[in-house]
Short mmCIF file of C-alpha atoms in Angstrom, two decimals:
data_model
loop_
_atom_site.label_atom_id
_atom_site.label_comp_id
_atom_site.label_asym_id
_atom_site.label_seq_id
_atom_site.Cartn_x
_atom_site.Cartn_y
_atom_site.Cartn_z
CA UNK U 1099 138.66 168.56 163.23
CA UNK U 1100 136.22 169.02 166.12
CA UNK U 1101 135.85 172.03 168.39
CA UNK U 1102 134.04 171.34 171.66
CA UNK U 1103 131.56 174.14 172.29
CA UNK U 1104 133.75 176.98 171.03
CA UNK U 1105 133.78 178.88 167.74
CA UNK U 1106 135.73 177.23 164.93
CA UNK U 1107 138.75 178.36 162.90
CA UNK U 1108 137.54 178.76 159.30
CA UNK U 1109 140.42 180.78 157.83
CA UNK U 1110 141.47 177.95 155.50
CA UNK U 1111 138.14 178.00 153.69
CA UNK U 1112 137.84 174.24 153.24
CA UNK U 1113 134.52 173.71 154.95
CA UNK U 1114 133.14 171.30 152.31
CA UNK U 1115 136.17 169.05 152.81
CA UNK U 1116 135.81 169.46 156.57
CA UNK U 1117 132.20 168.26 156.40
CA UNK U 1118 133.26 165.24 154.32
CA UNK U 1119 136.00 164.47 156.86
CA UNK U 1120 133.46 164.59 159.68
CA UNK U 1121 131.46 161.88 157.91
CA UNK U 1122 134.56 159.68 157.83
CA UNK U 1123 135.45 160.49 161.43
CA UNK U 1124 131.92 159.63 162.52
CA UNK U 1125 132.28 156.12 161.05
CA UNK U 1126 135.79 155.66 162.45
CA UNK U 1127 134.89 156.71 166.00
CA UNK U 1128 131.51 155.01 166.34
CA UNK U 1129 132.76 152.76 169.17
CA UNK U 1130 134.87 155.34 171.00
CA UNK U 1131 133.55 156.72 174.29
CA UNK U 1132 135.41 160.04 174.56
CA UNK U 1133 136.82 162.45 172.00
CA UNK U 1134 139.25 165.11 173.13
CA UNK U 1135 138.56 168.13 170.96
CA UNK U 1136 141.31 170.29 169.50
CA UNK U 1137 139.78 173.24 171.34
CA UNK U 1138 137.04 173.21 173.92
CA UNK U 1139 135.41 170.42 175.83
CA UNK U 1140 135.79 166.69 175.36
CA UNK U 1141 132.71 164.54 175.00
CA UNK U 1142 131.00 161.71 173.19
CA UNK U 1143 132.43 161.59 169.66
CA UNK U 1144 129.13 161.33 167.81
CA UNK U 1145 127.69 164.24 169.79
CA UNK U 1146 130.72 166.46 169.19
CA UNK U 1147 130.84 165.56 165.50
CA UNK U 1148 127.13 166.31 165.11
CA UNK U 1149 127.55 169.67 166.88
CA UNK U 1150 130.54 170.51 164.66
CA UNK U 1151 128.61 169.56 161.52
CA UNK U 1152 125.64 171.74 162.53
CA UNK U 1153 128.01 174.63 163.29
CA UNK U 1154 129.73 174.36 159.90
CA UNK U 1155 126.46 174.10 158.00
CA UNK U 1156 125.02 177.11 159.82
CA UNK U 1157 128.20 179.13 159.27
CA UNK U 1158 128.19 178.30 155.55
CA UNK U 1159 124.50 179.18 155.28
CA UNK U 1160 124.97 182.53 157.01
CA UNK U 1161 128.10 183.44 155.04
CA UNK U 1162 126.34 182.56 151.79
CA UNK U 1163 123.34 184.68 152.72
CA UNK U 1164 125.44 187.65 153.84
CA UNK U 1165 127.90 187.48 150.93
CA UNK U 1166 125.07 187.85 148.40
CA UNK U 1167 127.00 186.09 145.66
CA UNK U 1168 130.30 187.83 146.39
CA UNK U 1169 133.60 186.21 147.37
CA UNK U 1170 133.93 188.26 150.57
CA UNK U 1171 131.91 189.98 153.27
CA UNK U 1172 132.02 193.67 154.11
CA UNK U 1173 132.48 194.86 157.71
CA UNK U 1174 128.74 195.17 158.34
CA UNK U 1175 128.08 191.64 157.07
CA UNK U 1176 130.85 190.31 159.32
CA UNK U 1177 129.18 191.95 162.33
CA UNK U 1178 125.91 190.28 161.35
CA UNK U 1179 127.72 186.95 161.01
CA UNK U 1180 129.21 187.28 164.50
CA UNK U 1181 125.77 188.02 165.91
CA UNK U 1182 124.18 185.05 164.08
CA UNK U 1183 126.89 182.61 165.10
CA UNK U 1184 126.83 183.73 168.74
CA UNK U 1185 123.08 183.17 168.65
CA UNK U 1186 123.74 179.65 167.29
CA UNK U 1187 126.53 178.97 169.80
CA UNK U 1188 126.16 181.40 172.72
CA UNK U 1189 129.75 181.67 173.89
CA UNK U 1190 132.56 184.17 173.52
CA UNK U 1191 135.15 181.38 173.46
CA UNK U 1192 137.27 181.87 170.31
CA UNK U 1193 134.72 184.42 169.06
CA UNK U 1194 137.49 186.13 167.08
CA UNK U 1195 137.43 183.16 164.68
CA UNK U 1196 133.91 184.00 163.47
CA UNK U 1197 134.73 187.12 161.46
CA UNK U 1198 138.30 186.04 160.73
CA UNK U 1199 137.21 183.12 158.55
CA UNK U 1200 134.30 184.81 156.80
CA UNK U 1201 136.13 185.84 153.63
CA UNK U 1202 137.79 182.44 153.20
CA UNK U 1203 134.43 180.68 153.42
CA UNK U 1204 132.71 183.26 151.21
CA UNK U 1205 135.43 182.69 148.63
CA UNK U 1206 135.02 178.91 148.93
CA UNK U 1207 131.26 179.17 148.43
CA UNK U 1208 131.67 181.63 145.55
CA UNK U 1209 134.18 179.34 143.80
CA UNK U 1210 131.88 176.35 144.24
CA UNK U 1211 128.90 178.22 142.80
CA UNK U 1212 131.03 179.62 139.98
CA UNK U 1213 132.27 176.09 139.13
CA UNK U 1214 128.67 174.87 138.98
CA UNK U 1215 127.74 177.72 136.66
CA UNK U 1216 130.71 176.99 134.39
CA UNK U 1217 129.81 173.28 134.29
CA UNK U 1218 126.20 174.07 133.39
CA UNK U 1219 127.32 176.46 130.63
CA UNK U 1220 129.60 173.77 129.19
CA UNK U 1221 126.76 171.23 129.16
CA UNK U 1222 124.47 173.58 127.22
#
């Protein structure tokens, strides 16, 4: 659910659900002093949750930009994603996860945008 200062595993492509779960977790852990992350450092729950949320939002933004409306990224786009995410979170810890999850998230974003388009067409 929360990675502490390391790159996150995105291969499942459920980042929208992950973000919603972070909102719930934030409410549930508001009085807790320490959260032990699945990977990485432990810390104050609200800080770790906020960092995870920012990471996910940035990853989604970059994948969306690099995918250019497609459901996957080519090799060059994945290199650009790695560079952008390492600039956002300057660590090599679990760096392999950055490119590995790119296609799953691109597919998730593509499906969400395609669903919106279908819904709009049906309303017309």
